[in-house]
């Protein structure tokens, strides 16, 4: 299906219902789709399950969604940070459920979902409390834990630019979870600094092919300014 | 007797033990200091698990870029020849055995090379693991940097972990203020070998640890 170009972040996140599982790109603030998350907050959607590396920092993006108690469950690797006060309060109050997943397992579970893998054996976490109750197997003398794919109803990610086919490029370490989440969600929404005509992005350099992307919307952030300064965007 | 090693000297010792041309991941905290002592001639490439090879030093004020951070979320810089990749690739690089060395901090290391560095298991603490468990099993060599003794004087190289495990049988060397310990595995057996002692004699270290330590200082 052709990619939809949404005229605003509000329209881009329209239709995300209560109880949805939302994959949110970003490692800390790098690559976090703040403006899409703000629009999701405004939409009123609640009882969400959020999959993200962190559980929000400061008073922006995912942290605000947590503050407003719209998030019932967080699946992440590193919730506790110096500025994760909104998560900390919700967690201590028993108002949010946490599933803690080692960072590489989180990425691979998302990748597996996008790639149609039923489950996979990984050495990460073997013999630790995070593998308790999980199936294990010794393969060629090494111990592994069975981990299952992690799918989303929707993914909210941030790219540097898209073309009209929905092909995406990213910027530096802001790429992080974007490509695996784009493939792991039923519906992928990307905010980008620029939407270019088809043919303006070098096909050799596409990171996320448009087949994984459903909605794109243009949002200007510091990433776009920096890319213009570098000459990477016009 | 050698003096006890300070953190800078310890970082220099680790840096000197990294083979030229290695791909290396330096964990958050004390291990980041190692990069100050890597020489250009060593040609070491630094990996950061949030998706980059060829990471340069921390960014100066006018170089700060919110899209270019390390695993500790500190703004960093790009070396010539750097590359970016997504998280699944980044951890595949580790899990797949492509990284040569990973340097980590620790609460405890067992005689069998089990590592505890992600949680003290304190009740009420909010758990956070990040990439710790992936890093623990994610390199050909896993070096730990830590003090040999906790603040209460108890040794941190122990017969069995009392803190929650991060990974089992994964640590190959422990760099401490009192010496470098090699964890040598032969099948099911493992031996803790003290390469060189600092601040205490080999005999004193052997007496204070509850694990059997082989004196390797002459070899």
Coordinates of C-alpha atoms in Angstrom, one line a residue:
Chain A
X1 CA 0.0 0.0 0.0
X2 CA 1.2 3.5 -0.8
X3 CA 2.6 5.6 2.0
X4 CA 0.3 8.2 3.3
X5 CA 1.6 11.7 3.8
X6 CA -0.1 13.2 6.9
X7 CA -0.4 17.0 6.9
X8 CA 0.1 17.1 10.7
X9 CA 1.3 15.0 13.6
X10 CA -2.4 14.9 14.8
X11 CA -3.5 13.2 11.7
X12 CA -0.4 11.0 11.6
X13 CA -1.3 9.4 15.0
X14 CA -5.1 9.4 14.4
X15 CA -6.6 6.0 15.0
X16 CA -4.2 4.8 17.7
X17 CA -6.8 3.3 20.1
X18 CA -6.8 2.7 23.8
X19 CA -4.9 -0.4 24.8
X20 CA -2.6 -0.3 21.8
X21 CA 1.0 -1.5 21.9
X22 CA 3.1 1.4 20.7
X23 CA 6.8 0.9 19.7
X24 CA 8.7 4.2 20.3
X25 CA 12.1 4.7 18.7
X26 CA 14.9 6.5 20.4
X27 CA 17.8 5.9 22.7
X28 CA 17.4 8.6 25.3
X29 CA 16.3 11.7 23.3
X30 CA 18.2 10.7 20.2
X31 CA 15.7 9.5 17.6
X32 CA 12.8 9.8 19.9
X33 CA 9.7 11.0 17.9
X34 CA 8.8 13.7 20.5
X35 CA 6.3 15.5 18.3
X36 CA 4.4 12.3 17.4
X37 CA 4.3 11.3 21.1
X38 CA 3.0 14.8 21.9
X39 CA 0.2 14.3 19.4
X40 CA -0.5 10.9 20.8
X41 CA -0.8 12.5 24.3
X42 CA -3.2 15.1 22.8
X43 CA -5.3 12.4 21.2
X44 CA -6.3 11.1 24.6
X45 CA -5.3 7.4 23.9
X46 CA -4.7 5.6 27.1
X47 CA -4.0 2.2 28.7
X48 CA -1.1 1.9 26.3
X49 CA 1.7 -0.6 26.3
X50 CA 4.9 1.2 25.3
X51 CA 8.0 -0.6 23.9
X52 CA 11.0 1.7 24.1
X53 CA 14.6 1.5 25.3
X54 CA 14.0 3.9 28.1
X55 CA 10.8 4.9 30.0
X56 CA 11.0 8.6 29.3
X57 CA 13.4 11.4 30.4
X58 CA 12.8 14.9 31.7
X59 CA 9.5 16.5 30.9
X60 CA 9.1 15.7 27.3
X61 CA 7.9 12.9 24.9
X62 CA 7.3 9.6 26.5
X63 CA 7.9 11.0 30.0
X64 CA 4.8 13.2 29.7
X65 CA 2.7 10.2 28.5
X66 CA 3.8 8.4 31.6
X67 CA 3.1 11.4 33.8
X68 CA -0.4 11.6 32.6
X69 CA -0.8 7.8 33.4
X70 CA -1.7 6.9 29.8
X71 CA 0.8 4.0 29.9
X72 CA -0.2 0.8 31.6
X73 CA 2.9 -1.1 30.8
X74 CA 6.5 -0.3 29.7
X75 CA 8.7 -2.9 28.0
X76 CA 12.2 -1.5 28.1
X77 CA 15.8 -2.1 29.0
X78 CA 16.7 1.0 31.1
X79 CA 13.9 2.8 32.8
X80 CA 15.8 4.3 35.7
X81 CA 17.8 7.3 34.9
X82 CA 18.8 10.6 36.6
X83 CA 15.8 12.3 35.0
X84 CA 13.2 9.5 34.8
X85 CA 11.2 11.1 37.7
X86 CA 7.8 10.6 36.0
X87 CA 8.4 6.8 35.5
X88 CA 9.9 6.5 39.0
X89 CA 6.8 8.0 40.6
X90 CA 4.4 5.9 38.6
X91 CA 6.4 2.7 39.2
X92 CA 6.8 3.3 43.0
X93 CA 3.0 4.0 43.2
X94 CA 2.3 0.7 41.5
X95 CA 0.6 2.5 38.6
X96 CA 2.7 1.1 35.8
X97 CA 3.8 -2.4 34.9
X98 CA 7.4 -2.9 33.9
X99 CA 8.8 -5.7 31.7
X100 CA 12.6 -5.4 31.8
X101 CA 14.4 -6.8 28.8
X102 CA 18.2 -6.7 28.1
X103 CA 18.8 -4.1 25.4
X104 CA 20.1 -6.6 22.7
X105 CA 17.2 -9.0 23.4
X106 CA 14.8 -6.0 23.0
X107 CA 16.3 -5.2 19.6
X108 CA 16.3 -8.8 18.5
X109 CA 12.8 -9.5 19.6
X110 CA 11.6 -6.5 17.5
X111 CA 13.8 -7.7 14.6
X112 CA 12.3 -11.2 14.9
X113 CA 8.8 -9.8 14.8
X114 CA 9.5 -7.9 11.6
X115 CA 11.2 -10.9 10.0
X116 CA 8.6 -13.5 10.8
X117 CA 10.7 -15.5 13.2
X118 CA 8.7 -17.6 15.7
X119 CA 11.1 -17.3 18.6
X120 CA 14.9 -17.5 19.0
X121 CA 17.6 -18.8 21.3
X122 CA 20.0 -16.2 22.7
X123 CA 22.9 -16.5 25.1
X124 CA 22.0 -13.0 26.6
X125 CA 20.5 -13.3 30.1
X126 CA 21.2 -17.0 30.6
X127 CA 21.5 -17.8 34.3
X128 CA 20.1 -14.5 35.4
X129 CA 16.8 -13.5 37.0
X130 CA 15.6 -12.0 33.7
X131 CA 15.6 -15.5 32.2
X132 CA 13.7 -17.1 35.1
X133 CA 10.9 -19.4 33.9
X134 CA 12.0 -19.3 30.3
X135 CA 12.9 -22.3 28.2
X136 CA 16.6 -22.9 27.9
X137 CA 18.7 -25.1 25.7
X138 CA 22.4 -26.1 25.4
X139 CA 23.5 -25.9 21.7
X140 CA 27.1 -27.0 20.9
X141 CA 28.1 -26.5 24.5
X142 CA 26.7 -23.0 24.9
X143 CA 23.6 -22.1 26.9
X144 CA 20.7 -20.2 25.5
X145 CA 17.4 -18.7 26.5
X146 CA 14.3 -18.8 24.3
X147 CA 12.9 -15.3 23.5
X148 CA 9.8 -14.4 21.6
X149 CA 9.1 -11.7 19.1
X150 CA 7.8 -8.3 20.1
X151 CA 5.2 -6.9 17.8
X152 CA 3.5 -3.5 17.8
X153 CA 0.2 -2.2 16.7
X154 CA 1.9 1.0 15.7
X155 CA 5.5 2.3 15.7
X156 CA 6.4 6.0 16.2
X157 CA 9.8 6.7 14.8
X158 CA 12.0 9.6 13.7
X159 CA 13.9 9.7 10.5
X160 CA 16.0 12.5 8.9
X161 CA 14.3 12.4 5.5
X162 CA 11.7 10.4 3.6
X163 CA 10.8 10.3 -0.1
X164 CA 7.3 10.0 -1.4
X165 CA 7.7 6.2 -1.4
X166 CA 8.3 6.2 2.3
X167 CA 11.9 5.3 2.0
X168 CA 13.8 6.6 5.1
X169 CA 17.2 7.8 6.0
X170 CA 18.4 8.6 9.5
X171 CA 21.0 10.7 11.2
X172 CA 23.9 9.4 13.3
X173 CA 23.1 7.5 16.5
X174 CA 19.4 8.6 16.2
X175 CA 18.9 5.6 13.9
X176 CA 19.0 3.2 16.9
X177 CA 15.6 1.3 17.0
X178 CA 14.0 3.0 14.0
X179 CA 14.6 0.4 11.4
X180 CA 13.7 -2.7 13.5
X181 CA 10.6 -1.0 14.9
X182 CA 9.4 0.1 11.4
X183 CA 9.3 -3.6 10.4
X184 CA 7.9 -4.9 13.7
X185 CA 4.7 -2.7 13.8
X186 CA 1.4 -3.3 12.0
X187 CA 1.4 0.5 11.2
X188 CA 4.6 2.6 11.2
X189 CA 4.4 6.4 11.5
X190 CA 7.6 8.3 10.8
X191 CA 8.3 12.0 11.5
X192 CA 11.0 13.4 9.2
X193 CA 12.7 16.7 8.6
X194 CA 12.0 16.7 4.9
X195 CA 9.7 14.8 2.5
X196 CA 11.5 14.6 -0.9
X197 CA 10.2 13.6 -4.4
X198 CA 10.9 10.0 -5.3
X199 CA 14.3 9.8 -6.8
X200 CA 15.9 12.4 -4.5
X201 CA 17.2 9.8 -2.1
X202 CA 20.0 7.6 -3.4
X203 CA 18.5 4.1 -3.6
X204 CA 21.9 2.7 -2.5
X205 CA 21.7 4.7 0.8
X206 CA 18.1 3.9 1.9
X207 CA 18.1 2.5 5.4
X208 CA 14.4 1.6 5.8
X209 CA 12.6 0.7 2.6
X210 CA 9.2 2.2 2.2
X211 CA 7.5 -1.2 2.4
X212 CA 7.8 -0.9 6.2
X213 CA 6.5 2.6 6.4
X214 CA 2.8 3.6 6.4
X215 CA 2.6 7.2 7.3
X216 CA 5.1 10.1 7.1
X217 CA 4.7 13.6 8.3
X218 CA 7.1 16.6 8.2
X219 CA 8.4 17.9 11.5
X220 CA 11.3 20.4 11.8
X221 CA 13.7 19.7 14.7
X222 CA 17.4 20.4 15.6
X223 CA 18.3 17.3 13.6
X224 CA 17.2 18.9 10.3
X225 CA 19.1 22.1 11.1
X226 CA 22.3 20.2 11.8
X227 CA 21.9 18.1 8.7
X228 CA 21.5 21.3 6.6
X229 CA 24.7 22.7 8.1
X230 CA 26.5 19.5 7.2
X231 CA 25.1 19.8 3.6
X232 CA 23.3 16.5 4.0
X233 CA 19.9 18.2 3.5
X234 CA 19.2 21.1 1.3
Chain B
X1 CA 56.4 -3.7 46.6
X2 CA 54.5 -1.8 43.9
X3 CA 52.2 1.0 45.0
X4 CA 48.5 0.5 44.8
X5 CA 47.2 1.5 41.4
X6 CA 45.0 4.6 41.0
X7 CA 42.2 4.7 38.5
X8 CA 44.3 6.4 35.8
X9 CA 47.1 3.9 36.1
X10 CA 44.6 1.1 36.0
X11 CA 43.1 2.6 32.8
X12 CA 46.6 2.8 31.3
X13 CA 47.2 -0.9 32.2
X14 CA 44.0 -2.0 30.4
X15 CA 44.7 0.2 27.4
X16 CA 48.2 -1.3 27.1
X17 CA 46.7 -4.8 27.1
X18 CA 44.4 -4.2 24.1
X19 CA 45.9 -5.6 21.0
X20 CA 46.5 -3.3 18.0
X21 CA 43.6 -3.2 15.6
X22 CA 41.0 -4.4 18.1
X23 CA 37.3 -3.5 18.1
X24 CA 36.5 -2.5 21.7
X25 CA 33.4 -1.6 23.7
X26 CA 34.1 0.5 26.8
X27 CA 31.3 0.3 29.4
X28 CA 29.9 3.3 31.3
X29 CA 31.9 4.7 34.2
X30 CA 35.5 3.8 35.0
X31 CA 36.0 1.9 31.7
X32 CA 35.5 5.1 29.6
X33 CA 38.8 6.3 31.0
X34 CA 40.6 3.6 29.0
X35 CA 40.1 5.6 25.8
X36 CA 42.4 8.4 27.2
X37 CA 45.3 5.9 27.1
X38 CA 44.7 4.3 23.7
X39 CA 47.4 5.4 21.3
X40 CA 46.9 6.3 17.6
X41 CA 49.4 3.5 16.7
X42 CA 47.1 1.0 18.4
X43 CA 44.4 1.7 15.8
X44 CA 41.7 0.6 18.1
X45 CA 38.1 1.1 16.9
X46 CA 35.5 1.9 19.6
X47 CA 32.0 0.5 19.5
X48 CA 29.1 2.0 21.2
X49 CA 26.1 -0.2 21.5
X50 CA 23.6 2.4 20.6
X51 CA 24.8 2.0 17.0
X52 CA 28.3 3.3 16.1
X53 CA 31.8 2.1 15.3
X54 CA 34.6 4.6 15.2
X55 CA 33.4 6.7 18.2
X56 CA 35.6 9.6 19.0
X57 CA 36.2 11.5 22.2
X58 CA 33.5 13.3 24.1
X59 CA 32.2 16.4 22.2
X60 CA 33.5 19.9 23.1
X61 CA 30.8 22.5 23.9
X62 CA 30.6 23.7 20.2
X63 CA 30.5 20.1 18.9
X64 CA 27.5 18.9 20.9
X65 CA 25.0 17.1 18.6
X66 CA 21.9 15.6 20.2
X67 CA 21.9 12.9 17.5
X68 CA 25.5 11.8 18.3
X69 CA 25.7 10.2 21.7
X70 CA 27.3 7.2 23.4
X71 CA 25.7 4.4 25.4
X72 CA 25.9 6.7 28.5
X73 CA 23.9 9.3 26.5
X74 CA 27.0 11.6 26.5
X75 CA 27.6 13.7 23.4
X76 CA 30.5 12.3 21.5
X77 CA 32.3 12.8 18.2
X78 CA 32.9 10.8 15.0
X79 CA 36.3 9.4 13.9
X80 CA 37.2 9.3 10.2
X81 CA 35.9 5.9 9.0
X82 CA 33.1 5.8 11.5
X83 CA 29.9 3.9 10.7
X84 CA 26.3 3.9 12.0
X85 CA 23.9 1.0 12.3
X86 CA 20.6 0.1 14.0
X87 CA 20.3 -1.6 17.4
X88 CA 19.7 -5.1 16.2
X89 CA 22.9 -5.0 14.1
X90 CA 24.8 -3.4 16.9
X91 CA 24.0 -6.2 19.3
X92 CA 24.4 -8.9 16.6
X93 CA 28.0 -7.5 16.4
X94 CA 28.5 -8.3 20.1
X95 CA 26.5 -11.5 20.4
X96 CA 28.0 -12.8 17.2
X97 CA 31.6 -12.6 18.6
X98 CA 32.8 -9.8 16.3
X99 CA 34.0 -7.5 19.1
X100 CA 37.5 -8.3 20.5
X101 CA 37.3 -6.7 23.9
X102 CA 34.6 -5.4 26.2
X103 CA 35.6 -3.5 29.4
X104 CA 33.1 -3.3 32.2
X105 CA 32.7 -2.2 35.8
X106 CA 31.5 -4.8 38.4
X107 CA 30.2 -5.3 41.9
X108 CA 31.6 -8.8 42.0
X109 CA 33.3 -11.4 39.8
X110 CA 33.3 -15.1 40.8
X111 CA 36.3 -17.4 40.5
X112 CA 34.5 -19.0 37.6
X113 CA 34.2 -15.7 35.8
X114 CA 30.6 -15.0 36.6
X115 CA 29.8 -11.3 36.5
X116 CA 27.5 -9.2 38.7
X117 CA 27.3 -5.6 37.6
X118 CA 23.6 -4.7 36.8
X119 CA 21.8 -4.8 40.2
X120 CA 22.6 -4.9 43.8
X121 CA 19.3 -6.7 44.4
X122 CA 18.3 -4.1 46.9
X123 CA 14.6 -4.3 47.7
X124 CA 12.6 -1.3 46.3
X125 CA 15.2 -0.3 43.7
X126 CA 13.9 0.2 40.2
X127 CA 15.6 -2.4 38.1
X128 CA 17.5 -1.3 34.9
X129 CA 19.7 -3.6 32.8
X130 CA 20.4 -1.7 29.6
X131 CA 23.0 -3.6 27.6
X132 CA 24.8 -5.0 30.6
X133 CA 23.8 -8.7 30.0
X134 CA 24.5 -8.4 26.2
X135 CA 27.9 -6.8 26.9
X136 CA 28.8 -9.5 29.4
X137 CA 28.6 -12.3 26.8
X138 CA 29.3 -10.0 23.8
X139 CA 33.1 -10.1 23.2
X140 CA 35.9 -12.5 22.8
X141 CA 37.5 -11.0 25.9
X142 CA 35.6 -9.4 28.8
X143 CA 37.8 -7.3 31.1
X144 CA 36.4 -6.0 34.3
X145 CA 37.8 -2.9 36.1
X146 CA 36.9 -2.6 39.8
X147 CA 38.5 -2.1 43.2
X148 CA 39.5 -5.5 44.7
X149 CA 37.8 -4.7 48.0
X150 CA 34.4 -3.2 48.8
X151 CA 34.2 -0.2 51.1
X152 CA 33.6 -2.6 54.1
X153 CA 36.8 -4.4 53.2
X154 CA 35.1 -7.6 51.7
X155 CA 36.7 -8.9 48.6
X156 CA 34.9 -8.5 45.3
X157 CA 36.4 -11.6 43.7
X158 CA 34.3 -14.2 45.3
X159 CA 33.8 -18.0 45.3
X160 CA 30.1 -17.5 44.3
X161 CA 28.2 -14.3 43.5
X162 CA 26.0 -12.9 46.2
X163 CA 24.7 -10.1 43.9
X164 CA 22.4 -11.0 41.0
X165 CA 24.3 -12.4 38.0
X166 CA 24.7 -10.4 34.8
X167 CA 26.3 -13.3 32.9
X168 CA 28.0 -16.7 33.7
X169 CA 31.5 -17.7 33.0
X170 CA 32.1 -14.6 30.9
X171 CA 34.9 -12.6 32.5
X172 CA 38.4 -13.3 31.3
X173 CA 40.4 -10.7 33.3
X174 CA 39.9 -8.5 36.3
X175 CA 41.9 -5.3 36.6
X176 CA 41.9 -4.1 40.2
X177 CA 43.8 -1.5 42.3
X178 CA 45.8 -4.4 43.8
X179 CA 46.6 -6.4 40.7
X180 CA 45.5 -8.0 37.5
X181 CA 43.7 -11.4 37.8
X182 CA 43.4 -13.7 34.8
X183 CA 40.5 -16.2 34.8
X184 CA 41.7 -19.2 33.0
X185 CA 39.2 -21.9 32.0
X186 CA 40.1 -25.4 31.1
X187 CA 36.9 -27.3 30.4
X188 CA 34.8 -27.2 33.6
X189 CA 37.8 -26.0 35.7
X190 CA 38.8 -22.4 36.1
X191 CA 41.8 -20.8 37.8
X192 CA 42.3 -17.3 39.1
X193 CA 45.9 -16.3 38.3
X194 CA 47.4 -13.1 39.8
X195 CA 49.6 -11.5 37.1
X196 CA 51.1 -8.8 39.3
X197 CA 50.4 -7.4 42.8
X198 CA 50.2 -3.8 43.8
X199 CA 50.0 -2.3 47.3
X200 CA 49.8 -5.8 48.9
X201 CA 52.0 -8.8 48.6
X202 CA 50.8 -11.9 46.6
X203 CA 50.6 -13.7 50.0
X204 CA 48.5 -11.0 51.5
X205 CA 46.1 -11.0 48.6
X206 CA 45.9 -14.8 48.7
X207 CA 45.1 -14.6 52.4
X208 CA 42.4 -12.0 52.0
X209 CA 40.5 -13.6 49.2
X210 CA 38.3 -16.6 49.8
X211 CA 39.2 -18.0 46.4
X212 CA 42.3 -19.9 45.5
X213 CA 44.7 -17.5 43.7
X214 CA 47.7 -18.8 41.6
X215 CA 50.8 -16.7 41.8
X216 CA 51.5 -15.8 38.2
X217 CA 53.8 -12.8 39.0
X218 CA 57.0 -14.6 38.1
X219 CA 55.8 -15.8 34.7

